[in-house]
mmCIF file of the N, C-alpha and C atoms, coordinates in Angstrom:
data_MODEL
# 
_entry.id   MODEL 
# 
loop_
_atom_site.group_PDB 
_atom_site.id 
_atom_site.type_symbol 
_atom_site.label_atom_id 
_atom_site.label_alt_id 
_atom_site.label_comp_id 
_atom_site.label_asym_id 
_atom_site.label_entity_id 
_atom_site.label_seq_id 
_atom_site.pdbx_PDB_ins_code 
_atom_site.Cartn_x 
_atom_site.Cartn_y 
_atom_site.Cartn_z 
_atom_site.occupancy 
_atom_site.B_iso_or_equiv 
_atom_site.pdbx_formal_charge 
_atom_site.auth_seq_id 
_atom_site.auth_comp_id 
_atom_site.auth_asym_id 
_atom_site.auth_atom_id 
_atom_site.pdbx_PDB_model_num 
ATOM 1   N N  . MET A 1 1  ? 33.858 59.752 1.825  1.00 0.00 ? 1  MET A N  1 
ATOM 2   C CA . MET A 1 1  ? 32.686 59.873 2.665  1.00 0.00 ? 1  MET A CA 1 
ATOM 3   C C  . MET A 1 1  ? 32.677 58.797 3.752  1.00 0.00 ? 1  MET A C  1 
ATOM 4   N N  . GLN A 1 2  ? 33.080 57.608 3.400  1.00 0.00 ? 2  GLN A N  1 
ATOM 5   C CA . GLN A 1 2  ? 33.059 56.516 4.378  1.00 0.00 ? 2  GLN A CA 1 
ATOM 6   C C  . GLN A 1 2  ? 33.959 56.835 5.568  1.00 0.00 ? 2  GLN A C  1 
ATOM 7   N N  . ASN A 1 3  ? 35.082 57.493 5.305  1.00 0.00 ? 3  ASN A N  1 
ATOM 8   C CA . ASN A 1 3  ? 35.984 57.865 6.395  1.00 0.00 ? 3  ASN A CA 1 
ATOM 9   C C  . ASN A 1 3  ? 35.279 58.798 7.376  1.00 0.00 ? 3  ASN A C  1 
ATOM 10  N N  . LYS A 1 4  ? 34.517 59.753 6.872  1.00 0.00 ? 4  LYS A N  1 
ATOM 11  C CA . LYS A 1 4  ? 33.788 60.682 7.740  1.00 0.00 ? 4  LYS A CA 1 
ATOM 12  C C  . LYS A 1 4  ? 32.722 59.944 8.542  1.00 0.00 ? 4  LYS A C  1 
ATOM 13  N N  . VAL A 1 5  ? 32.049 58.994 7.920  1.00 0.00 ? 5  VAL A N  1 
ATOM 14  C CA . VAL A 1 5  ? 31.039 58.196 8.620  1.00 0.00 ? 5  VAL A CA 1 
ATOM 15  C C  . VAL A 1 5  ? 31.695 57.372 9.718  1.00 0.00 ? 5  VAL A C  1 
ATOM 16  N N  . ASP A 1 6  ? 32.860 56.806 9.434  1.00 0.00 ? 6  ASP A N  1 
ATOM 17  C CA . ASP A 1 6  ? 33.583 56.016 10.434 1.00 0.00 ? 6  ASP A CA 1 
ATOM 18  C C  . ASP A 1 6  ? 33.980 56.875 11.632 1.00 0.00 ? 6  ASP A C  1 
ATOM 19  N N  . ILE A 1 7  ? 34.451 58.088 11.361 1.00 0.00 ? 7  ILE A N  1 
ATOM 20  C CA . ILE A 1 7  ? 34.833 58.991 12.450 1.00 0.00 ? 7  ILE A CA 1 
ATOM 21  C C  . ILE A 1 7  ? 33.599 59.353 13.266 1.00 0.00 ? 7  ILE A C  1 
ATOM 22  N N  . LEU A 1 8  ? 32.529 59.714 12.591 1.00 0.00 ? 8  LEU A N  1 
ATOM 23  C CA . LEU A 1 8  ? 31.300 60.101 13.287 1.00 0.00 ? 8  LEU A CA 1 
ATOM 24  C C  . LEU A 1 8  ? 30.786 58.968 14.164 1.00 0.00 ? 8  LEU A C  1 
ATOM 25  N N  . SER A 1 9  ? 30.828 57.755 13.670 1.00 0.00 ? 9  SER A N  1 
ATOM 26  C CA . SER A 1 9  ? 30.305 56.627 14.434 1.00 0.00 ? 9  SER A CA 1 
ATOM 27  C C  . SER A 1 9  ? 31.155 56.324 15.667 1.00 0.00 ? 9  SER A C  1 
ATOM 28  N N  . SER A 1 10 ? 32.402 56.791 15.684 1.00 0.00 ? 10 SER A N  1 
ATOM 29  C CA . SER A 1 10 ? 33.275 56.523 16.824 1.00 0.00 ? 10 SER A CA 1 
ATOM 30  C C  . SER A 1 10 ? 33.184 57.606 17.906 1.00 0.00 ? 10 SER A C  1 
ATOM 31  N N  . LEU A 1 11 ? 32.495 58.713 17.638 1.00 0.00 ? 11 LEU A N  1 
ATOM 32  C CA . LEU A 1 11 ? 32.406 59.801 18.606 1.00 0.00 ? 11 LEU A CA 1 
ATOM 33  C C  . LEU A 1 11 ? 31.499 59.432 19.770 1.00 0.00 ? 11 LEU A C  1 
ATOM 34  N N  . THR A 1 12 ? 31.989 59.636 20.968 1.00 0.00 ? 12 THR A N  1 
ATOM 35  C CA . THR A 1 12 ? 31.175 59.466 22.166 1.00 0.00 ? 12 THR A CA 1 
ATOM 36  C C  . THR A 1 12 ? 31.501 60.613 23.116 1.00 0.00 ? 12 THR A C  1 
ATOM 37  N N  . PHE A 1 13 ? 30.526 61.466 23.310 1.00 0.00 ? 13 PHE A N  1 
ATOM 38  C CA . PHE A 1 13 ? 30.693 62.613 24.187 1.00 0.00 ? 13 PHE A CA 1 
ATOM 39  C C  . PHE A 1 13 ? 29.310 63.094 24.582 1.00 0.00 ? 13 PHE A C  1 
ATOM 40  N N  . PRO A 1 14 ? 29.120 63.515 25.828 1.00 0.00 ? 14 PRO A N  1 
ATOM 41  C CA . PRO A 1 14 ? 27.779 63.888 26.298 1.00 0.00 ? 14 PRO A CA 1 
ATOM 42  C C  . PRO A 1 14 ? 27.063 64.948 25.466 1.00 0.00 ? 14 PRO A C  1 
ATOM 43  N N  . SER A 1 15 ? 27.803 65.899 24.904 1.00 0.00 ? 15 SER A N  1 
ATOM 44  C CA . SER A 1 15 ? 27.135 66.986 24.179 1.00 0.00 ? 15 SER A CA 1 
ATOM 45  C C  . SER A 1 15 ? 27.030 66.743 22.677 1.00 0.00 ? 15 SER A C  1 
ATOM 46  N N  . ILE A 1 16 ? 27.347 65.528 22.222 1.00 0.00 ? 16 ILE A N  1 
ATOM 47  C CA . ILE A 1 16 ? 27.245 65.199 20.798 1.00 0.00 ? 16 ILE A CA 1 
ATOM 48  C C  . ILE A 1 16 ? 26.257 64.052 20.634 1.00 0.00 ? 16 ILE A C  1 
ATOM 49  N N  . LEU A 1 17 ? 25.293 64.234 19.742 1.00 0.00 ? 17 LEU A N  1 
ATOM 50  C CA . LEU A 1 17 ? 24.312 63.180 19.482 1.00 0.00 ? 17 LEU A CA 1 
ATOM 51  C C  . LEU A 1 17 ? 25.006 61.943 18.931 1.00 0.00 ? 17 LEU A C  1 
ATOM 52  N N  . SER A 1 18 ? 24.525 60.796 19.313 1.00 0.00 ? 18 SER A N  1 
ATOM 53  C CA . SER A 1 18 ? 25.109 59.543 18.837 1.00 0.00 ? 18 SER A CA 1 
ATOM 54  C C  . SER A 1 18 ? 24.646 59.224 17.423 1.00 0.00 ? 18 SER A C  1 
ATOM 55  N N  . TYR A 1 19 ? 25.584 58.748 16.641 1.00 0.00 ? 19 TYR A N  1 
ATOM 56  C CA . TYR A 1 19 ? 25.324 58.287 15.275 1.00 0.00 ? 19 TYR A CA 1 
ATOM 57  C C  . TYR A 1 19 ? 24.686 56.904 15.352 1.00 0.00 ? 19 TYR A C  1 
ATOM 58  N N  . GLN A 1 20 ? 23.678 56.658 14.537 1.00 0.00 ? 20 GLN A N  1 
ATOM 59  C CA . GLN A 1 20 ? 23.016 55.355 14.529 1.00 0.00 ? 20 GLN A CA 1 
ATOM 60  C C  . GLN A 1 20 ? 23.218 54.596 13.214 1.00 0.00 ? 20 GLN A C  1 
ATOM 61  N N  . ASP A 1 21 ? 23.079 55.310 12.093 1.00 0.00 ? 21 ASP A N  1 
ATOM 62  C CA . ASP A 1 21 ? 23.144 54.631 10.800 1.00 0.00 ? 21 ASP A CA 1 
ATOM 63  C C  . ASP A 1 21 ? 23.372 55.659 9.697  1.00 0.00 ? 21 ASP A C  1 
ATOM 64  N N  . VAL A 1 22 ? 23.657 55.172 8.523  1.00 0.00 ? 22 VAL A N  1 
ATOM 65  C CA . VAL A 1 22 ? 23.782 56.025 7.342  1.00 0.00 ? 22 VAL A CA 1 
ATOM 66  C C  . VAL A 1 22 ? 22.964 55.379 6.226  1.00 0.00 ? 22 VAL A C  1 
ATOM 67  N N  . VAL A 1 23 ? 22.261 56.226 5.470  1.00 0.00 ? 23 VAL A N  1 
ATOM 68  C CA . VAL A 1 23 ? 21.452 55.753 4.348  1.00 0.00 ? 23 VAL A CA 1 
ATOM 69  C C  . VAL A 1 23 ? 21.912 56.502 3.104  1.00 0.00 ? 23 VAL A C  1 
ATOM 70  N N  . TYR A 1 24 ? 22.251 55.751 2.066  1.00 0.00 ? 24 TYR A N  1 
ATOM 71  C CA . TYR A 1 24 ? 22.721 56.349 0.822  1.00 0.00 ? 24 TYR A CA 1 
ATOM 72  C C  . TYR A 1 24 ? 21.598 56.334 -0.214 1.00 0.00 ? 24 TYR A C  1 
ATOM 73  N N  . ASP A 1 25 ? 21.314 57.476 -0.798 1.00 0.00 ? 25 ASP A N  1 
ATOM 74  C CA . ASP A 1 25 ? 20.401 57.579 -1.937 1.00 0.00 ? 25 ASP A CA 1 
ATOM 75  C C  . ASP A 1 25 ? 21.294 57.788 -3.155 1.00 0.00 ? 25 ASP A C  1 
ATOM 76  N N  . LEU A 1 26 ? 21.676 56.677 -3.781 1.00 0.00 ? 26 LEU A N  1 
ATOM 77  C CA . LEU A 1 26 ? 22.625 56.733 -4.879 1.00 0.00 ? 26 LEU A CA 1 
ATOM 78  C C  . LEU A 1 26 ? 22.073 57.457 -6.099 1.00 0.00 ? 26 LEU A C  1 
ATOM 79  N N  . GLU A 1 27 ? 20.786 57.308 -6.335 1.00 0.00 ? 27 GLU A N  1 
ATOM 80  C CA . GLU A 1 27 ? 20.163 57.936 -7.500 1.00 0.00 ? 27 GLU A CA 1 
ATOM 81  C C  . GLU A 1 27 ? 20.264 59.460 -7.437 1.00 0.00 ? 27 GLU A C  1 
ATOM 82  N N  . ASN A 1 28 ? 20.033 60.015 -6.254 1.00 0.00 ? 28 ASN A N  1 
ATOM 83  C CA . ASN A 1 28 ? 20.067 61.467 -6.090 1.00 0.00 ? 28 ASN A CA 1 
ATOM 84  C C  . ASN A 1 28 ? 21.370 61.973 -5.476 1.00 0.00 ? 28 ASN A C  1 
ATOM 85  N N  . ARG A 1 29 ? 22.293 61.048 -5.216 1.00 0.00 ? 29 ARG A N  1 
ATOM 86  C CA . ARG A 1 29 ? 23.599 61.392 -4.639 1.00 0.00 ? 29 ARG A CA 1 
ATOM 87  C C  . ARG A 1 29 ? 23.453 62.157 -3.323 1.00 0.00 ? 29 ARG A C  1 
ATOM 88  N N  . ILE A 1 30 ? 22.634 61.594 -2.419 1.00 0.00 ? 30 ILE A N  1 
ATOM 89  C CA . ILE A 1 30 ? 22.381 62.191 -1.114 1.00 0.00 ? 30 ILE A CA 1 
ATOM 90  C C  . ILE A 1 30 ? 22.728 61.172 -0.032 1.00 0.00 ? 30 ILE A C  1 
ATOM 91  N N  . VAL A 1 31 ? 23.319 61.659 1.040  1.00 0.00 ? 31 VAL A N  1 
ATOM 92  C CA . VAL A 1 31 ? 23.632 60.816 2.191  1.00 0.00 ? 31 VAL A CA 1 
ATOM 93  C C  . VAL A 1 31 ? 22.811 61.316 3.368  1.00 0.00 ? 31 VAL A C  1 
ATOM 94  N N  . PHE A 1 32 ? 22.100 60.411 4.015  1.00 0.00 ? 32 PHE A N  1 
ATOM 95  C CA . PHE A 1 32 ? 21.314 60.738 5.198  1.00 0.00 ? 32 PHE A CA 1 
ATOM 96  C C  . PHE A 1 32 ? 21.981 60.096 6.411  1.00 0.00 ? 32 PHE A C  1 
ATOM 97  N N  . LEU A 1 33 ? 22.254 60.903 7.425  1.00 0.00 ? 33 LEU A N  1 
ATOM 98  C CA . LEU A 1 33 ? 22.802 60.387 8.671  1.00 0.00 ? 33 LEU A CA 1 
ATOM 99  C C  . LEU A 1 33 ? 21.671 60.227 9.667  1.00 0.00 ? 33 LEU A C  1 
ATOM 100 N N  . VAL A 1 34 ? 21.566 59.058 10.262 1.00 0.00 ? 34 VAL A N  1 
ATOM 101 C CA . VAL A 1 34 ? 20.547 58.794 11.274 1.00 0.00 ? 34 VAL A CA 1 
ATOM 102 C C  . VAL A 1 34 ? 21.221 58.974 12.631 1.00 0.00 ? 34 VAL A C  1 
ATOM 103 N N  . MET A 1 35 ? 20.703 59.962 13.382 1.00 0.00 ? 35 MET A N  1 
ATOM 104 C CA . MET A 1 35 ? 21.290 60.314 14.667 1.00 0.00 ? 35 MET A CA 1 
ATOM 105 C C  . MET A 1 35 ? 20.250 60.115 15.766 1.00 0.00 ? 35 MET A C  1 
ATOM 106 N N  . ASP A 1 36 ? 20.699 60.165 17.024 1.00 0.00 ? 36 ASP A N  1 
ATOM 107 C CA . ASP A 1 36 ? 19.765 60.161 18.141 1.00 0.00 ? 36 ASP A CA 1 
ATOM 108 C C  . ASP A 1 36 ? 18.827 61.359 18.013 1.00 0.00 ? 36 ASP A C  1 
ATOM 109 N N  . PHE A 1 37 ? 17.661 61.242 18.592 1.00 0.00 ? 37 PHE A N  1 
ATOM 110 C CA . PHE A 1 37 ? 16.677 62.320 18.569 1.00 0.00 ? 37 PHE A CA 1 
ATOM 111 C C  . PHE A 1 37 ? 17.091 63.428 19.527 1.00 0.00 ? 37 PHE A C  1 
ATOM 112 N N  . ALA A 1 38 ? 17.076 64.666 19.051 1.00 0.00 ? 38 ALA A N  1 
ATOM 113 C CA . ALA A 1 38 ? 17.366 65.831 19.891 1.00 0.00 ? 38 ALA A CA 1 
ATOM 114 C C  . ALA A 1 38 ? 16.030 66.472 20.242 1.00 0.00 ? 38 ALA A C  1 
ATOM 115 N N  . GLU A 1 39 ? 15.587 66.230 21.458 1.00 0.00 ? 39 GLU A N  1 
ATOM 116 C CA . GLU A 1 39 ? 14.245 66.640 21.880 1.00 0.00 ? 39 GLU A CA 1 
ATOM 117 C C  . GLU A 1 39 ? 13.954 68.110 21.605 1.00 0.00 ? 39 GLU A C  1 
ATOM 118 N N  . ASN A 1 40 ? 14.919 68.971 21.847 1.00 0.00 ? 40 ASN A N  1 
ATOM 119 C CA . ASN A 1 40 ? 14.702 70.403 21.645 1.00 0.00 ? 40 ASN A CA 1 
ATOM 120 C C  . ASN A 1 40 ? 15.281 70.908 20.333 1.00 0.00 ? 40 ASN A C  1 
ATOM 121 N N  . GLY A 1 41 ? 15.683 70.016 19.469 1.00 0.00 ? 41 GLY A N  1 
ATOM 122 C CA . GLY A 1 41 ? 16.211 70.415 18.164 1.00 0.00 ? 41 GLY A CA 1 
ATOM 123 C C  . GLY A 1 41 ? 17.630 70.955 18.255 1.00 0.00 ? 41 GLY A C  1 
ATOM 124 N N  . GLN A 1 42 ? 18.072 71.517 17.150 1.00 0.00 ? 42 GLN A N  1 
ATOM 125 C CA . GLN A 1 42 ? 19.438 72.039 17.118 1.00 0.00 ? 42 GLN A CA 1 
ATOM 126 C C  . GLN A 1 42 ? 19.542 73.340 17.896 1.00 0.00 ? 42 GLN A C  1 
ATOM 127 N N  . LEU A 1 43 ? 20.742 73.625 18.357 1.00 0.00 ? 43 LEU A N  1 
ATOM 128 C CA . LEU A 1 43 ? 20.970 74.817 19.171 1.00 0.00 ? 43 LEU A CA 1 
ATOM 129 C C  . LEU A 1 43 ? 21.320 76.036 18.333 1.00 0.00 ? 43 LEU A C  1 
ATOM 130 N N  . MET A 1 44 ? 22.034 75.791 17.229 1.00 0.00 ? 44 MET A N  1 
ATOM 131 C CA . MET A 1 44 ? 22.490 76.897 16.405 1.00 0.00 ? 44 MET A CA 1 
ATOM 132 C C  . MET A 1 44 ? 22.215 76.622 14.931 1.00 0.00 ? 44 MET A C  1 
ATOM 133 N N  . THR A 1 45 ? 22.142 77.702 14.161 1.00 0.00 ? 45 THR A N  1 
ATOM 134 C CA . THR A 1 45 ? 21.965 77.615 12.717 1.00 0.00 ? 45 THR A CA 1 
ATOM 135 C C  . THR A 1 45 ? 23.124 78.344 12.056 1.00 0.00 ? 45 THR A C  1 
ATOM 136 N N  . TYR A 1 46 ? 23.721 77.714 11.041 1.00 0.00 ? 46 TYR A N  1 
ATOM 137 C CA . TYR A 1 46 ? 24.825 78.350 10.327 1.00 0.00 ? 46 TYR A CA 1 
ATOM 138 C C  . TYR A 1 46 ? 24.258 79.241 9.240  1.00 0.00 ? 46 TYR A C  1 
ATOM 139 N N  . ARG A 1 47 ? 24.708 80.480 9.208  1.00 0.00 ? 47 ARG A N  1 
ATOM 140 C CA . ARG A 1 47 ? 24.292 81.455 8.191  1.00 0.00 ? 47 ARG A CA 1 
ATOM 141 C C  . ARG A 1 47 ? 25.427 81.600 7.191  1.00 0.00 ? 47 ARG A C  1 
ATOM 142 N N  . GLU A 1 48 ? 25.216 81.031 6.002  1.00 0.00 ? 48 GLU A N  1 
ATOM 143 C CA . GLU A 1 48 ? 26.264 81.049 4.993  1.00 0.00 ? 48 GLU A CA 1 
ATOM 144 C C  . GLU A 1 48 ? 26.616 82.464 4.559  1.00 0.00 ? 48 GLU A C  1 
ATOM 145 N N  . ALA A 1 49 ? 25.619 83.329 4.463  1.00 0.00 ? 49 ALA A N  1 
ATOM 146 C CA . ALA A 1 49 ? 25.856 84.704 3.985  1.00 0.00 ? 49 ALA A CA 1 
ATOM 147 C C  . ALA A 1 49 ? 26.846 85.450 4.867  1.00 0.00 ? 49 ALA A C  1 
ATOM 148 N N  . THR A 1 50 ? 26.774 85.206 6.163  1.00 0.00 ? 50 THR A N  1 
ATOM 149 C CA . THR A 1 50 ? 27.662 85.918 7.092  1.00 0.00 ? 50 THR A CA 1 
ATOM 150 C C  . THR A 1 50 ? 28.762 85.015 7.643  1.00 0.00 ? 50 THR A C  1 
ATOM 151 N N  . MET A 1 51 ? 28.728 83.739 7.267  1.00 0.00 ? 51 MET A N  1 
ATOM 152 C CA . MET A 1 51 ? 29.687 82.752 7.755  1.00 0.00 ? 51 MET A CA 1 
ATOM 153 C C  . MET A 1 51 ? 29.741 82.767 9.277  1.00 0.00 ? 51 MET A C  1 
ATOM 154 N N  . SER A 1 52 ? 28.553 82.756 9.898  1.00 0.00 ? 52 SER A N  1 
ATOM 155 C CA . SER A 1 52 ? 28.470 82.792 11.353 1.00 0.00 ? 52 SER A CA 1 
ATOM 156 C C  . SER A 1 52 ? 27.290 81.941 11.807 1.00 0.00 ? 52 SER A C  1 
ATOM 157 N N  . TYR A 1 53 ? 27.229 81.694 13.109 1.00 0.00 ? 53 TYR A N  1 
ATOM 158 C CA . TYR A 1 53 ? 26.129 80.940 13.693 1.00 0.00 ? 53 TYR A CA 1 
ATOM 159 C C  . TYR A 1 53 ? 25.192 81.888 14.411 1.00 0.00 ? 53 TYR A C  1 
ATOM 160 N N  . THR A 1 54 ? 23.904 81.544 14.401 1.00 0.00 ? 54 THR A N  1 
ATOM 161 C CA . THR A 1 54 ? 22.922 82.273 15.199 1.00 0.00 ? 54 THR A CA 1 
ATOM 162 C C  . THR A 1 54 ? 22.191 81.255 16.061 1.00 0.00 ? 54 THR A C  1 
ATOM 163 N N  . TYR A 1 55 ? 21.696 81.716 17.209 1.00 0.00 ? 55 TYR A N  1 
ATOM 164 C CA . TYR A 1 55 ? 20.919 80.834 18.056 1.00 0.00 ? 55 TYR A CA 1 
ATOM 165 C C  . TYR A 1 55 ? 19.624 80.467 17.355 1.00 0.00 ? 55 TYR A C  1 
ATOM 166 N N  . LYS A 1 56 ? 19.168 79.246 17.576 1.00 0.00 ? 56 LYS A N  1 
ATOM 167 C CA . LYS A 1 56 ? 17.943 78.753 16.964 1.00 0.00 ? 56 LYS A CA 1 
ATOM 168 C C  . LYS A 1 56 ? 16.788 79.711 17.252 1.00 0.00 ? 56 LYS A C  1 
ATOM 169 N N  . ASP A 1 57 ? 15.989 79.965 16.226 1.00 0.00 ? 57 ASP A N  1 
ATOM 170 C CA . ASP A 1 57 ? 14.793 80.809 16.334 1.00 0.00 ? 57 ASP A CA 1 
ATOM 171 C C  . ASP A 1 57 ? 15.103 82.226 16.799 1.00 0.00 ? 57 ASP A C  1 
ATOM 172 N N  . ALA A 1 58 ? 16.305 82.677 16.585 1.00 0.00 ? 58 ALA A N  1 
ATOM 173 C CA . ALA A 1 58 ? 16.669 84.051 16.941 1.00 0.00 ? 58 ALA A CA 1 
ATOM 174 C C  . ALA A 1 58 ? 17.607 84.573 15.864 1.00 0.00 ? 58 ALA A C  1 
ATOM 175 N N  . ASN A 1 59 ? 17.590 85.842 15.685 1.00 0.00 ? 59 ASN A N  1 
ATOM 176 C CA . ASN A 1 59 ? 18.476 86.441 14.697 1.00 0.00 ? 59 ASN A CA 1 
ATOM 177 C C  . ASN A 1 59 ? 19.661 87.088 15.407 1.00 0.00 ? 59 ASN A C  1 
ATOM 178 N N  . VAL A 1 60 ? 20.092 86.461 16.493 1.00 0.00 ? 60 VAL A N  1 
ATOM 179 C CA . VAL A 1 60 ? 21.174 86.990 17.311 1.00 0.00 ? 60 VAL A CA 1 
ATOM 180 C C  . VAL A 1 60 ? 22.418 86.130 17.087 1.00 0.00 ? 60 VAL A C  1 
ATOM 181 N N  . PRO A 1 61 ? 23.510 86.736 16.668 1.00 0.00 ? 61 PRO A N  1 
ATOM 182 C CA . PRO A 1 61 ? 24.727 85.938 16.451 1.00 0.00 ? 61 PRO A CA 1 
ATOM 183 C C  . PRO A 1 61 ? 25.218 85.293 17.745 1.00 0.00 ? 61 PRO A C  1 
ATOM 184 N N  . VAL A 1 62 ? 25.775 84.107 17.606 1.00 0.00 ? 62 VAL A N  1 
ATOM 185 C CA . VAL A 1 62 ? 26.387 83.408 18.737 1.00 0.00 ? 62 VAL A CA 1 
ATOM 186 C C  . VAL A 1 62 ? 27.733 84.072 18.988 1.00 0.00 ? 62 VAL A C  1 
ATOM 187 N N  . PRO A 1 63 ? 28.013 84.462 20.225 1.00 0.00 ? 63 PRO A N  1 
ATOM 188 C CA . PRO A 1 63 ? 29.324 85.061 20.523 1.00 0.00 ? 63 PRO A CA 1 
ATOM 189 C C  . PRO A 1 63 ? 30.447 84.098 20.161 1.00 0.00 ? 63 PRO A C  1 
ATOM 190 N N  . ILE A 1 64 ? 31.588 84.638 19.822 1.00 0.00 ? 64 ILE A N  1 
ATOM 191 C CA . ILE A 1 64 ? 32.729 83.814 19.423 1.00 0.00 ? 64 ILE A CA 1 
ATOM 192 C C  . ILE A 1 64 ? 33.059 82.765 20.484 1.00 0.00 ? 64 ILE A C  1 
ATOM 193 N N  . GLU A 1 65 ? 32.858 83.091 21.758 1.00 0.00 ? 65 GLU A N  1 
ATOM 194 C CA . GLU A 1 65 ? 33.122 82.120 22.822 1.00 0.00 ? 65 GLU A CA 1 
ATOM 195 C C  . GLU A 1 65 ? 32.201 80.907 22.694 1.00 0.00 ? 65 GLU A C  1 
ATOM 196 N N  . GLY A 1 66 ? 30.965 81.136 22.256 1.00 0.00 ? 66 GLY A N  1 
ATOM 197 C CA . GLY A 1 66 ? 30.027 80.030 22.070 1.00 0.00 ? 66 GLY A CA 1 
ATOM 198 C C  . GLY A 1 66 ? 30.477 79.077 20.990 1.00 0.00 ? 66 GLY A C  1 
ATOM 199 N N  . THR A 1 67 ? 30.973 79.610 19.884 1.00 0.00 ? 67 THR A N  1 
ATOM 200 C CA . THR A 1 67 ? 31.448 78.734 18.815 1.00 0.00 ? 67 THR A CA 1 
ATOM 201 C C  . THR A 1 67 ? 32.758 78.061 19.209 1.00 0.00 ? 67 THR A C  1 
ATOM 202 N N  . LYS A 1 68 ? 33.589 78.762 19.989 1.00 0.00 ? 68 LYS A N  1 
ATOM 203 C CA . LYS A 1 68 ? 34.827 78.138 20.477 1.00 0.00 ? 68 LYS A CA 1 
ATOM 204 C C  . LYS A 1 68 ? 34.494 76.947 21.368 1.00 0.00 ? 68 LYS A C  1 
ATOM 205 N N  . ASN A 1 69 ? 33.528 77.117 22.271 1.00 0.00 ? 69 ASN A N  1 
ATOM 206 C CA . ASN A 1 69 ? 33.142 76.020 23.165 1.00 0.00 ? 69 ASN A CA 1 
ATOM 207 C C  . ASN A 1 69 ? 32.615 74.834 22.376 1.00 0.00 ? 69 ASN A C  1 
ATOM 208 N N  . CYS A 1 70 ? 31.842 75.102 21.351 1.00 0.00 ? 70 CYS A N  1 
ATOM 209 C CA . CYS A 1 70 ? 31.297 74.037 20.509 1.00 0.00 ? 70 CYS A CA 1 
ATOM 210 C C  . CYS A 1 70 ? 32.442 73.284 19.823 1.00 0.00 ? 70 CYS A C  1 
ATOM 211 N N  . ASN A 1 71 ? 33.393 74.017 19.275 1.00 0.00 ? 71 ASN A N  1 
ATOM 212 C CA . ASN A 1 71 ? 34.531 73.386 18.610 1.00 0.00 ? 71 ASN A CA 1 
ATOM 213 C C  . ASN A 1 71 ? 35.385 72.603 19.592 1.00 0.00 ? 71 ASN A C  1 
ATOM 214 N N  . GLN A 1 72 ? 35.530 73.105 20.811 1.00 0.00 ? 72 GLN A N  1 
ATOM 215 C CA . GLN A 1 72 ? 36.302 72.381 21.827 1.00 0.00 ? 72 GLN A CA 1 
ATOM 216 C C  . GLN A 1 72 ? 35.616 71.061 22.186 1.00 0.00 ? 72 GLN A C  1 
ATOM 217 N N  . ASP A 1 73 ? 34.294 71.075 22.289 1.00 0.00 ? 73 ASP A N  1 
ATOM 218 C CA . ASP A 1 73 ? 33.559 69.841 22.573 1.00 0.00 ? 73 ASP A CA 1 
ATOM 219 C C  . ASP A 1 73 ? 33.793 68.810 21.474 1.00 0.00 ? 73 ASP A C  1 
ATOM 220 N N  . ILE A 1 74 ? 33.762 69.253 20.237 1.00 0.00 ? 74 ILE A N  1 
ATOM 221 C CA . ILE A 1 74 ? 33.969 68.338 19.113 1.00 0.00 ? 74 ILE A CA 1 
ATOM 222 C C  . ILE A 1 74 ? 35.394 67.790 19.155 1.00 0.00 ? 74 ILE A C  1 
ATOM 223 N N  . ALA A 1 75 ? 36.368 68.654 19.411 1.00 0.00 ? 75 ALA A N  1 
ATOM 224 C CA . ALA A 1 75 ? 37.764 68.207 19.477 1.00 0.00 ? 75 ALA A CA 1 
ATOM 225 C C  . ALA A 1 75 ? 37.959 67.193 20.598 1.00 0.00 ? 75 ALA A C  1 
ATOM 226 N N  . MET A 1 76 ? 37.341 67.434 21.756 1.00 0.00 ? 76 MET A N  1 
ATOM 227 C CA . MET A 1 76 ? 37.460 66.495 22.873 1.00 0.00 ? 76 MET A CA 1 
ATOM 228 C C  . MET A 1 76 ? 36.835 65.147 22.520 1.00 0.00 ? 76 MET A C  1 
ATOM 229 N N  . ALA A 1 77 ? 35.721 65.173 21.802 1.00 0.00 ? 77 ALA A N  1 
ATOM 230 C CA . ALA A 1 77 ? 35.071 63.919 21.401 1.00 0.00 ? 77 ALA A CA 1 
ATOM 231 C C  . ALA A 1 77 ? 35.956 63.155 20.421 1.00 0.00 ? 77 ALA A C  1 
ATOM 232 N N  . LEU A 1 78 ? 36.646 63.870 19.549 1.00 0.00 ? 78 LEU A N  1 
ATOM 233 C CA . LEU A 1 78 ? 37.519 63.211 18.579 1.00 0.00 ? 78 LEU A CA 1 
ATOM 234 C C  . LEU A 1 78 ? 38.720 62.551 19.256 1.00 0.00 ? 78 LEU A C  1 
ATOM 235 N N  . GLN A 1 79 ? 39.136 63.073 20.408 1.00 0.00 ? 79 GLN A N  1 
ATOM 236 C CA . GLN A 1 79 ? 40.254 62.480 21.128 1.00 0.00 ? 79 GLN A CA 1 
ATOM 237 C C  . GLN A 1 79 ? 39.885 61.135 21.741 1.00 0.00 ? 79 GLN A C  1 
ATOM 238 N N  . HIS A 1 80 ? 38.595 60.930 22.017 1.00 0.00 ? 80 HIS A N  1 
ATOM 239 C CA . HIS A 1 80 ? 38.143 59.664 22.610 1.00 0.00 ? 80 HIS A CA 1 
ATOM 240 C C  . HIS A 1 80 ? 38.262 58.630 21.557 1.00 0.00 ? 80 HIS A C  1 
# 
């Protein structure tokens, strides 16, 4: 888990919220990530049943190009 936190804390990219801190709840085995505030909330919701993303507050699937763009942004941030 620490490795993932280290990677997250090193990401800097305009379309990715900045990591601020991590809080461990050892008793309940929960990890809370403290991130910058996203004024308009998240853009997409992952639907486990269909293994796909939908736009926030809509039951409309995100086109494959939308998820590709999201993954490309993450990959570019990891290169920094």
